[in-house]
Amino acid sequence: MPTSHTFHALIDGELTTGTHQMAVINPSNEETVAYCPRATPKEAERAIRAAREAWPAWRDTPLEQRRQVLLAIADCIEANAEELEHLITLEQGKPLAGSKVETFQAPAILRFFANVDLSPRILQDDAQQRAELHRRPLGVVAAIVPWNFPLVMACYKLGPALIAGNTCLVKPSPTTPLATLRLGELIADLVPPGVVNVVPDGGDIGPLLAGHPDIDKISFTGSTASGRAVMRSAADSLKRLTLELGGNDAAIVLDDVDVAAVAPQLFGLAFVNSGQVCMSIKRLYIHSAIYEPMCDALAELARSAKVGDGLDPTTQFGPVQNRRQFDAVKRALELAPQYGRIIAGGRTYGPGYYVEPTLIRDIEEGNPVVDEEIFGPVRSLLRFDDVEDAIRRANRSPYGLGGSVWTRDVERGERIASRLQTGSAWVNQHFAMAPHIPFGGHKQSGIGVEFSEAGLHEYTAIQSVVVAKSAQ
């Protein structure tokens, strides 16, 4: 059902419907959920100027006051969680249970960053001099947010940006702007004008932000190809960058696991959010000794999964989020029989962008179905006999976001996990993220990290303050 709410962009403390509107499509039925502002370059320039002008006062605002603003935003999300969850499901397609995860995690992330210590670090303090390491704000941060987790990703960029003393411009995905716009409306009176700006676009404002001389940092989450474009655009002004990009995560499943116990975990972590997660399991390397029973167990789970509208409480997996991604997944399904055997799923249908959870067995590397990231519910089941071979094959990918090892021997699992060329390595779990644990990628999966104290530091510049003790 469409929403009757009138959505506004937040620019310089003002809520505006803008000069242009765009339709937001419900991927469950391809109907229009709502119309919302579509920022023009002129409106984006106004938001950038507002953020730049607001920065000195926000930079000089005492840390405790900035902390209280973050805590107020967290409280606001919780107070309006039901409305935000409904919007996320309407625009993104995920089941309400998945939207509830976003409204639970977003306040937790904001509260974590509100309480991170930003005190100077003493490097030297003796009779000659005192040397301190300070973390200073960069200026204006542009947060470019993808469509798979629209609310929580906006908040895990906003949190460190604001607490460090930066002002921020949030650009939601063109296909999932509604929950982020509603957040901007809800917090408009909680932050000083210009400190937070929410600017939706039709996919054309990103290059302007990446190349703009008045933006000091880009925090971008999206595909590796788009990340390269952001990096090129940012080069002229040498912007600071955090790029969280694509992933083709491998799970290495050893022969000692309990298939009945592990299969549901692997299945859930491979198909979470209908496979639209950068660090979900996409390649399952399964030891030959358990390959047959594991394939059978995973296939049975896929066949029994309930795919449907996210507003239906019985739905486990929603649709693919947008037509472009739906078409990309369909192309992968058309290729799959050339390289392996589909043992579950393989069907797409509508109205809506529905893809059955699909498993492909007897497949090897060297083709786009395995080697390229499929951002949808299609997963490859690969066989191995020797764990050294599995490690080599898992590491051969140009991506390096996450990876996991599954075994009853936890110490052995840890040794293997430590050899994965990934930003995150897990044993007997996957996609295990928390605000205090750094999250980033190796190789072509990105630059820098989000989350944790290390992630906060990405939104700051180091300044060394060195004072001689003796007067001249």
Short mmCIF file of C-alpha atoms in Angstrom, two decimals:
data_model
loop_
_atom_site.label_atom_id
_atom_site.label_comp_id
_atom_site.label_asym_id
_atom_site.label_seq_id
_atom_site.Cartn_x
_atom_site.Cartn_y
_atom_site.Cartn_z
CA MET A 1 0.00 0.00 0.00
CA PRO A 2 1.44 3.43 -0.91
CA THR A 3 2.20 5.88 1.86
CA SER A 4 0.40 9.23 1.93
CA HIS A 5 3.27 11.02 3.67
CA THR A 6 4.80 14.03 1.92
CA PHE A 7 8.58 13.62 2.00
CA HIS A 8 11.08 16.43 2.35
CA ALA A 9 14.79 16.88 1.87
CA LEU A 10 16.70 18.48 4.75
CA ILE A 11 18.90 21.34 3.59
CA ASP A 12 20.34 23.98 5.92
CA GLY A 13 17.83 23.12 8.62
CA GLU A 14 14.86 23.56 6.29
CA LEU A 15 12.53 20.83 5.06
CA THR A 16 11.83 21.20 1.36
CA THR A 17 9.89 19.25 -1.23
CA GLY A 18 12.34 20.51 -3.85
CA THR A 19 11.80 21.58 -7.42
CA HIS A 20 11.69 18.03 -8.84
CA GLN A 21 10.04 14.80 -7.67
CA MET A 22 10.77 11.15 -8.36
CA ALA A 23 8.81 7.93 -7.85
CA VAL A 24 9.97 5.29 -5.38
CA ILE A 25 8.98 1.76 -6.42
CA ASN A 26 7.97 -1.09 -4.11
CA PRO A 27 10.03 -4.07 -5.35
CA SER A 28 7.40 -6.48 -4.00
CA ASN A 29 4.77 -5.39 -6.52
CA GLU A 30 6.40 -2.74 -8.79
CA GLU A 31 3.88 -0.13 -7.64
CA THR A 32 4.77 3.41 -6.63
CA VAL A 33 5.19 3.72 -2.86
CA ALA A 34 5.52 7.50 -2.86
CA TYR A 35 7.00 10.47 -4.61
CA CYS A 36 9.88 12.30 -2.99
CA PRO A 37 12.28 15.14 -3.77
CA ARG A 38 14.95 14.65 -6.41
CA ALA A 39 17.72 17.14 -5.80
CA THR A 40 19.10 19.19 -8.63
CA PRO A 41 22.79 20.16 -8.78
CA LYS A 42 21.75 23.63 -7.59
CA GLU A 43 20.06 22.16 -4.51
CA ALA A 44 23.06 19.92 -3.85
CA GLU A 45 25.32 22.98 -4.03
CA ARG A 46 23.09 24.71 -1.49
CA ALA A 47 23.42 21.74 0.88
CA ILE A 48 27.21 21.68 0.48
CA ARG A 49 27.40 25.41 1.15
CA ALA A 50 25.19 25.02 4.24
CA ALA A 51 27.41 22.25 5.59
CA ARG A 52 30.54 24.30 4.95
CA GLU A 53 29.14 27.37 6.69
CA ALA A 54 27.88 25.33 9.66
CA TRP A 55 31.18 23.53 10.18
CA PRO A 56 33.20 26.04 12.26
CA ALA A 57 30.49 26.35 14.91
CA TRP A 58 29.90 22.58 15.01
CA ARG A 59 33.65 21.90 15.15
CA ASP A 60 33.90 24.21 18.18
CA THR A 61 30.80 22.82 19.90
CA PRO A 62 31.90 21.06 23.11
CA LEU A 63 32.20 17.31 22.75
CA GLU A 64 29.55 16.70 25.39
CA GLN A 65 27.00 18.69 23.39
CA ARG A 66 27.82 16.77 20.22
CA ARG A 67 27.44 13.58 22.23
CA GLN A 68 23.97 14.63 23.37
CA VAL A 69 22.91 15.27 19.78
CA LEU A 70 23.89 11.73 18.77
CA LEU A 71 22.04 10.29 21.75
CA ALA A 72 18.96 12.35 20.85
CA ILE A 73 19.03 11.00 17.29
CA ALA A 74 19.30 7.45 18.66
CA ASP A 75 16.30 8.06 20.93
CA CYS A 76 14.36 9.52 18.01
CA ILE A 77 14.91 6.42 15.88
CA GLU A 78 13.68 4.18 18.67
CA ALA A 79 10.63 6.37 19.27
CA ASN A 80 9.71 6.18 15.58
CA ALA A 81 10.93 2.66 14.88
CA GLU A 82 7.62 1.23 13.69
CA GLU A 83 7.13 3.93 11.06
CA LEU A 84 10.74 3.65 9.85
CA GLU A 85 10.54 -0.15 9.65
CA HIS A 86 7.41 0.07 7.52
CA LEU A 87 9.09 2.50 5.12
CA ILE A 88 12.21 0.34 4.83
CA THR A 89 10.14 -2.71 3.93
CA LEU A 90 8.04 -0.77 1.41
CA GLU A 91 11.04 0.67 -0.43
CA GLN A 92 13.69 -2.02 0.07
CA GLY A 93 11.52 -5.16 0.04
CA LYS A 94 13.04 -6.94 3.02
CA PRO A 95 10.73 -8.61 5.57
CA LEU A 96 9.72 -6.48 8.54
CA ALA A 97 11.98 -8.62 10.73
CA GLY A 98 14.96 -7.39 8.69
CA SER A 99 13.77 -3.79 8.93
CA LYS A 100 13.52 -4.17 12.71
CA VAL A 101 17.20 -5.17 12.72
CA GLU A 102 18.00 -1.80 11.12
CA THR A 103 16.03 0.22 13.68
CA PHE A 104 17.70 -1.78 16.47
CA GLN A 105 21.25 -1.48 15.16
CA ALA A 106 21.16 2.17 14.09
CA PRO A 107 20.63 3.59 17.62
CA ALA A 108 23.21 1.16 19.04
CA ILE A 109 25.80 2.39 16.55
CA LEU A 110 25.06 6.05 17.29
CA ARG A 111 25.36 5.43 21.03
CA PHE A 112 28.66 3.62 20.55
CA PHE A 113 30.18 6.56 18.69
CA ALA A 114 28.70 9.04 21.17
CA ASN A 115 30.82 7.42 23.85
CA VAL A 116 34.13 6.85 22.05
CA ASP A 117 37.03 8.64 23.74
CA LEU A 118 38.47 11.51 21.69
CA SER A 119 40.95 12.72 24.31
CA PRO A 120 44.44 13.72 23.10
CA ARG A 121 47.11 11.06 23.38
CA ILE A 122 50.27 12.06 25.24
CA LEU A 123 53.34 11.06 23.23
CA GLN A 124 55.98 12.79 25.34
CA ASP A 125 55.96 14.82 28.55
CA ASP A 126 59.37 15.49 30.01
CA ALA A 127 61.55 18.43 30.98
CA GLN A 128 62.13 19.39 27.35
CA GLN A 129 58.68 19.27 25.78
CA ARG A 130 55.15 17.98 25.78
CA ALA A 131 53.94 16.22 22.61
CA GLU A 132 50.27 15.42 22.07
CA LEU A 133 48.42 13.62 19.28
CA HIS A 134 45.04 15.21 18.54
CA ARG A 135 42.25 14.02 16.29
CA ARG A 136 40.78 17.00 14.45
CA PRO A 137 37.62 17.03 12.30
CA LEU A 138 38.09 17.10 8.54
CA GLY A 139 35.26 19.47 7.62
CA VAL A 140 32.36 18.41 5.39
CA VAL A 141 31.65 14.70 4.94
CA ALA A 142 29.53 13.31 2.10
CA ALA A 143 27.95 9.98 3.08
CA ILE A 144 26.83 8.02 0.03
CA VAL A 145 24.51 5.23 1.15
CA PRO A 146 23.44 2.09 -0.79
CA TRP A 147 20.02 0.47 -1.04
CA ASN A 148 20.49 -2.78 0.86
CA PHE A 149 20.58 -1.31 4.40
CA PRO A 150 19.46 2.29 3.91
CA LEU A 151 18.86 3.42 7.49
CA VAL A 152 21.62 1.66 9.39
CA MET A 153 24.29 2.58 6.85
CA ALA A 154 23.29 6.23 6.97
CA CYS A 155 23.70 6.12 10.75
CA TYR A 156 27.04 4.35 10.82
CA LYS A 157 28.41 7.17 8.68
CA LEU A 158 26.58 9.96 10.53
CA GLY A 159 27.74 8.79 13.96
CA PRO A 160 31.51 9.11 13.55
CA ALA A 161 31.21 12.15 11.28
CA LEU A 162 29.20 14.17 13.79
CA ILE A 163 30.95 13.15 17.00
CA ALA A 164 34.33 14.02 15.45
CA GLY A 165 33.08 17.53 14.70
CA ASN A 166 32.34 17.26 10.98
CA THR A 167 29.18 18.39 9.25
CA CYS A 168 27.52 15.92 6.92
CA LEU A 169 25.59 15.56 3.70
CA VAL A 170 23.77 12.22 3.40
CA LYS A 171 22.87 11.02 -0.09
CA PRO A 172 20.58 7.99 0.06
CA SER A 173 20.20 5.59 -2.84
CA PRO A 174 17.73 6.75 -5.48
CA THR A 175 15.74 3.54 -5.01
CA THR A 176 15.57 3.63 -1.18
CA PRO A 177 15.44 7.27 -0.04
CA LEU A 178 12.26 7.27 2.07
CA ALA A 179 13.40 6.06 5.50
CA THR A 180 16.46 8.32 5.33
CA LEU A 181 14.36 11.31 4.31
CA ARG A 182 11.96 10.58 7.15
CA LEU A 183 14.91 10.42 9.55
CA GLY A 184 15.99 13.85 8.31
CA GLU A 185 12.52 15.21 8.97
CA LEU A 186 12.46 13.73 12.47
CA ILE A 187 15.85 15.13 13.49
CA ALA A 188 15.58 18.53 11.80
CA ASP A 189 15.07 20.24 15.16
CA LEU A 190 17.70 18.12 16.95
CA VAL A 191 20.74 19.34 15.01
CA PRO A 192 21.83 22.90 14.19
CA PRO A 193 21.01 24.07 10.63
CA GLY A 194 23.46 22.76 8.06
CA VAL A 195 25.08 20.18 10.33
CA VAL A 196 23.08 17.32 8.77
CA ASN A 197 21.68 17.58 5.25
CA VAL A 198 19.74 14.79 3.53
CA VAL A 199 19.81 15.15 -0.24
CA PRO A 200 18.13 12.47 -2.40
CA ASP A 201 18.97 12.24 -6.07
CA GLY A 202 18.24 10.26 -9.18
CA GLY A 203 21.72 8.80 -9.34
CA ASP A 204 23.39 11.89 -10.78
CA ILE A 205 24.64 13.85 -7.76
CA GLY A 206 27.33 11.41 -6.64
CA PRO A 207 29.99 12.63 -9.10
CA LEU A 208 29.34 16.22 -8.05
CA LEU A 209 29.94 15.30 -4.41
CA ALA A 210 33.03 13.22 -5.12
CA GLY A 211 34.70 16.00 -7.06
CA HIS A 212 33.49 19.02 -5.11
CA PRO A 213 36.27 21.16 -3.58
CA ASP A 214 34.15 22.00 -0.50
CA ILE A 215 33.72 18.38 0.52
CA ASP A 216 36.62 17.03 2.55
CA LYS A 217 35.73 13.35 2.83
CA ILE A 218 33.62 10.77 1.04
CA SER A 219 32.30 7.74 2.86
CA PHE A 220 30.96 5.49 0.12
CA THR A 221 29.37 2.06 0.27
CA GLY A 222 28.60 0.38 -3.04
CA SER A 223 30.04 -1.63 -5.89
CA THR A 224 33.73 -1.83 -6.67
CA ALA A 225 33.14 -0.26 -10.09
CA SER A 226 31.38 2.72 -8.51
CA GLY A 227 34.10 2.97 -5.88
CA ARG A 228 36.72 3.34 -8.58
CA ALA A 229 34.69 6.17 -10.12
CA VAL A 230 34.44 7.91 -6.74
CA MET A 231 38.19 7.56 -6.25
CA ARG A 232 38.91 9.07 -9.67
CA SER A 233 36.59 12.01 -9.05
CA ALA A 234 38.10 12.62 -5.60
CA ALA A 235 41.69 12.60 -6.86
CA ASP A 236 41.95 16.25 -7.88
CA SER A 237 41.24 17.50 -4.36
CA LEU A 238 42.91 14.54 -2.60
CA LYS A 239 39.79 13.90 -0.55
CA ARG A 240 39.91 11.46 2.33
CA LEU A 241 38.06 8.30 1.32
CA THR A 242 36.41 5.39 3.02
CA LEU A 243 35.30 2.92 0.38
CA GLU A 244 33.36 -0.17 1.46
CA LEU A 245 32.98 -2.05 -1.80
CA GLY A 246 31.99 -5.40 -3.24
CA GLY A 247 32.65 -8.80 -1.79
CA ASN A 248 32.65 -12.42 -2.90
CA ASP A 249 32.96 -14.02 0.51
CA ALA A 250 34.00 -17.63 0.82
CA ALA A 251 33.05 -20.09 3.56
CA ILE A 252 35.35 -23.10 3.96
CA VAL A 253 33.40 -26.00 5.45
CA LEU A 254 35.61 -28.76 6.86
CA ASP A 255 34.74 -32.45 6.97
CA ASP A 256 34.22 -32.61 10.73
CA VAL A 257 31.12 -30.41 10.91
CA ASP A 258 27.68 -31.63 11.91
CA VAL A 259 25.84 -31.17 8.61
CA ALA A 260 22.38 -31.00 10.16
CA ALA A 261 23.50 -28.30 12.62
CA VAL A 262 25.64 -26.22 10.27
CA ALA A 263 23.51 -26.27 7.09
CA PRO A 264 20.80 -23.91 8.43
CA GLN A 265 23.46 -21.45 9.58
CA LEU A 266 25.22 -21.48 6.22
CA PHE A 267 21.93 -21.13 4.39
CA GLY A 268 20.80 -18.17 6.49
CA LEU A 269 24.14 -16.38 6.14
CA ALA A 270 24.26 -16.96 2.39
CA PHE A 271 20.74 -15.71 1.69
CA VAL A 272 20.24 -13.02 4.34
CA ASN A 273 18.46 -10.00 2.82
CA SER A 274 17.83 -12.15 -0.27
CA GLY A 275 21.59 -12.36 -0.87
CA GLN A 276 21.93 -8.58 -1.11
CA VAL A 277 24.72 -8.19 1.43
CA CYS A 278 28.29 -7.36 0.48
CA MET A 279 29.68 -9.73 3.10
CA SER A 280 27.21 -12.59 2.97
CA ILE A 281 28.52 -16.03 2.01
CA LYS A 282 28.65 -16.26 -1.78
CA ARG A 283 31.06 -19.17 -2.37
CA LEU A 284 30.75 -22.29 -0.21
CA TYR A 285 33.83 -24.53 -0.32
CA ILE A 286 32.62 -27.88 1.05
CA HIS A 287 34.88 -30.85 1.81
CA SER A 288 34.24 -33.85 -0.43
CA ALA A 289 33.52 -36.08 2.55
CA ILE A 290 30.37 -34.10 3.36
CA TYR A 291 29.66 -32.53 -0.03
CA GLU A 292 26.68 -34.70 -0.94
CA PRO A 293 24.79 -34.47 2.37
CA MET A 294 25.55 -30.74 2.67
CA CYS A 295 24.25 -30.05 -0.84
CA ASP A 296 21.11 -32.04 -0.07
CA ALA A 297 20.52 -30.24 3.24
CA LEU A 298 21.03 -26.78 1.74
CA ALA A 299 18.81 -27.60 -1.23
CA GLU A 300 15.99 -28.72 1.05
CA LEU A 301 16.22 -25.45 2.98
CA ALA A 302 16.08 -23.48 -0.26
CA ARG A 303 13.05 -25.37 -1.56
CA SER A 304 11.13 -24.81 1.68
CA ALA A 305 11.95 -21.09 1.99
CA LYS A 306 9.04 -18.65 1.83
CA VAL A 307 9.66 -15.84 -0.66
CA GLY A 308 7.18 -12.98 -0.80
CA ASP A 309 6.10 -9.49 0.17
CA GLY A 310 8.05 -8.21 3.15
CA LEU A 311 4.84 -7.02 4.84
CA ASP A 312 3.60 -10.64 5.03
CA PRO A 313 4.73 -11.92 8.46
CA THR A 314 5.34 -15.41 7.03
CA THR A 315 7.85 -14.15 4.45
CA GLN A 316 11.47 -15.19 4.98
CA PHE A 317 12.98 -13.58 1.90
CA GLY A 318 11.78 -10.54 0.00
CA PRO A 319 12.41 -9.55 -3.60
CA VAL A 320 15.57 -8.23 -5.19
CA GLN A 321 15.46 -4.50 -4.58
CA ASN A 322 15.30 -2.98 -8.06
CA ARG A 323 14.79 -3.79 -11.73
CA ARG A 324 18.44 -3.27 -12.70
CA GLN A 325 19.64 -5.72 -10.05
CA PHE A 326 16.86 -8.16 -10.91
CA ASP A 327 17.99 -8.21 -14.53
CA ALA A 328 21.62 -8.77 -13.44
CA VAL A 329 20.61 -11.77 -11.33
CA LYS A 330 18.54 -13.19 -14.19
CA ARG A 331 21.59 -12.98 -16.46
CA ALA A 332 23.60 -14.96 -13.91
CA LEU A 333 20.86 -17.61 -13.78
CA GLU A 334 20.90 -17.91 -17.56
CA LEU A 335 24.66 -18.59 -17.45
CA ALA A 336 24.60 -21.02 -14.51
CA PRO A 337 23.68 -24.25 -16.40
CA GLN A 338 26.78 -23.83 -18.58
CA TYR A 339 29.04 -24.25 -15.55
CA GLY A 340 27.16 -26.26 -12.93
CA ARG A 341 23.88 -27.89 -11.93
CA ILE A 342 21.05 -25.97 -10.28
CA ILE A 343 19.70 -28.12 -7.44
CA ALA A 344 17.25 -25.62 -5.94
CA GLY A 345 15.57 -22.47 -7.14
CA GLY A 346 16.51 -20.93 -10.45
CA ARG A 347 13.11 -19.37 -11.09
CA THR A 348 12.21 -15.68 -11.26
CA TYR A 349 8.72 -14.23 -11.30
CA GLY A 350 6.58 -11.13 -10.83
CA PRO A 351 4.96 -8.72 -10.47
CA GLY A 352 7.80 -7.73 -8.21
CA TYR A 353 11.46 -8.69 -8.51
CA TYR A 354 11.31 -12.19 -7.09
CA VAL A 355 14.12 -14.74 -7.35
CA GLU A 356 13.96 -18.10 -5.63
CA PRO A 357 16.94 -18.96 -3.40
CA THR A 358 19.17 -20.73 -5.89
CA LEU A 359 22.01 -23.21 -5.32
CA ILE A 360 24.46 -24.36 -7.99
CA ARG A 361 26.59 -27.45 -7.38
CA ASP A 362 29.40 -29.16 -9.32
CA ILE A 363 30.76 -25.78 -10.32
CA GLU A 364 34.32 -24.44 -10.27
CA GLU A 365 36.05 -21.09 -10.56
CA GLY A 366 36.87 -19.50 -13.90
CA ASN A 367 33.42 -18.27 -14.84
CA PRO A 368 31.34 -15.20 -13.94
CA VAL A 369 28.86 -17.16 -11.83
CA VAL A 370 31.60 -17.95 -9.29
CA ASP A 371 34.18 -15.24 -9.90
CA GLU A 372 31.91 -12.20 -9.96
CA GLU A 373 29.81 -10.96 -7.07
CA ILE A 374 26.15 -11.92 -7.52
CA PHE A 375 24.19 -9.44 -5.44
CA GLY A 376 21.11 -11.59 -5.15
CA PRO A 377 19.96 -15.06 -3.98
CA VAL A 378 22.25 -17.23 -6.13
CA ARG A 379 25.07 -19.19 -4.47
CA SER A 380 27.77 -21.62 -5.63
CA LEU A 381 28.66 -24.91 -3.90
CA LEU A 382 32.28 -25.87 -4.65
CA ARG A 383 33.99 -29.13 -3.70
CA PHE A 384 37.48 -29.48 -2.21
CA ASP A 385 39.63 -32.36 -0.91
CA ASP A 386 42.62 -30.54 0.53
CA VAL A 387 42.27 -27.54 2.83
CA GLU A 388 45.38 -25.90 1.38
CA ASP A 389 43.67 -25.99 -2.00
CA ALA A 390 40.52 -24.44 -0.50
CA ILE A 391 42.52 -21.60 1.03
CA ARG A 392 44.29 -20.89 -2.26
CA ARG A 393 41.01 -20.89 -4.18
CA ALA A 394 39.26 -18.70 -1.63
CA ASN A 395 42.12 -16.18 -1.75
CA ARG A 396 42.35 -16.14 -5.54
CA SER A 397 39.43 -13.70 -5.76
CA PRO A 398 40.19 -10.02 -6.37
CA TYR A 399 37.79 -9.31 -3.51
CA GLY A 400 38.74 -9.53 0.14
CA LEU A 401 35.85 -8.40 2.33
CA GLY A 402 35.08 -11.36 4.60
CA GLY A 403 35.54 -15.09 4.89
CA SER A 404 34.80 -17.88 7.33
CA VAL A 405 35.87 -21.37 8.38
CA TRP A 406 33.47 -23.97 9.77
CA THR A 407 34.79 -26.79 11.93
CA ARG A 408 34.47 -28.49 15.30
CA ASP A 409 38.18 -27.82 15.88
CA VAL A 410 38.09 -24.12 16.77
CA GLU A 411 41.88 -23.75 17.06
CA ARG A 412 42.36 -25.26 13.61
CA GLY A 413 39.61 -23.02 12.30
CA GLU A 414 41.35 -19.96 13.69
CA ARG A 415 44.65 -20.94 12.05
CA ILE A 416 42.93 -21.29 8.69
CA ALA A 417 40.90 -18.10 9.09
CA SER A 418 44.07 -16.11 9.82
CA ARG A 419 45.33 -17.03 6.35
CA LEU A 420 42.31 -15.64 4.52
CA GLN A 421 43.11 -12.40 2.68
CA THR A 422 40.07 -10.59 4.02
CA GLY A 423 39.23 -7.63 6.23
CA SER A 424 37.10 -9.87 8.45
CA ALA A 425 37.70 -13.57 9.14
CA TRP A 426 35.33 -15.65 11.24
CA VAL A 427 35.23 -19.13 12.70
CA ASN A 428 31.83 -20.88 12.88
CA GLN A 429 30.02 -17.67 12.03
CA HIS A 430 29.88 -15.12 9.24
CA PHE A 431 28.69 -11.54 8.82
CA ALA A 432 29.27 -11.10 12.57
CA MET A 433 29.51 -7.34 12.94
CA ALA A 434 29.39 -5.03 15.95
CA PRO A 435 29.98 -1.31 16.49
CA HIS A 436 33.25 -1.91 18.37
CA ILE A 437 34.77 -4.22 15.70
CA PRO A 438 36.43 -2.65 12.63
CA PHE A 439 34.79 -3.46 9.30
CA GLY A 440 36.59 -3.02 5.99
CA GLY A 441 38.06 -4.89 3.06
CA HIS A 442 41.32 -5.99 1.53
CA LYS A 443 42.20 -5.85 -2.17
CA GLN A 444 39.33 -4.55 -4.33
CA SER A 445 36.81 -4.71 -1.50
CA GLY A 446 37.70 -1.24 -0.33
CA ILE A 447 39.89 1.26 1.45
CA GLY A 448 39.67 2.14 5.13
CA VAL A 449 37.25 0.84 7.74
CA GLU A 450 33.91 1.67 9.27
CA PHE A 451 32.84 1.01 12.87
CA SER A 452 35.05 0.98 15.98
CA GLU A 453 37.57 3.54 17.18
CA ALA A 454 39.56 2.88 14.01
CA GLY A 455 36.50 3.76 11.95
CA LEU A 456 36.03 6.99 13.88
CA HIS A 457 39.64 7.93 13.15
CA GLU A 458 38.82 7.76 9.41
CA TYR A 459 36.71 10.89 9.95
CA THR A 460 39.57 12.84 11.52
CA ALA A 461 42.98 14.28 10.69
CA ILE A 462 45.96 13.79 12.96
CA GLN A 463 47.51 16.91 14.41
CA SER A 464 50.67 16.77 16.48
CA VAL A 465 50.92 19.55 19.06
CA VAL A 466 54.48 19.85 20.41
CA VAL A 467 55.25 22.51 23.03
CA ALA A 468 58.72 23.38 24.31
CA LYS A 469 58.85 23.61 28.10
CA SER A 470 61.51 26.33 28.23
CA ALA A 471 60.70 29.94 27.32
CA GLN A 472 62.66 31.50 24.48
#
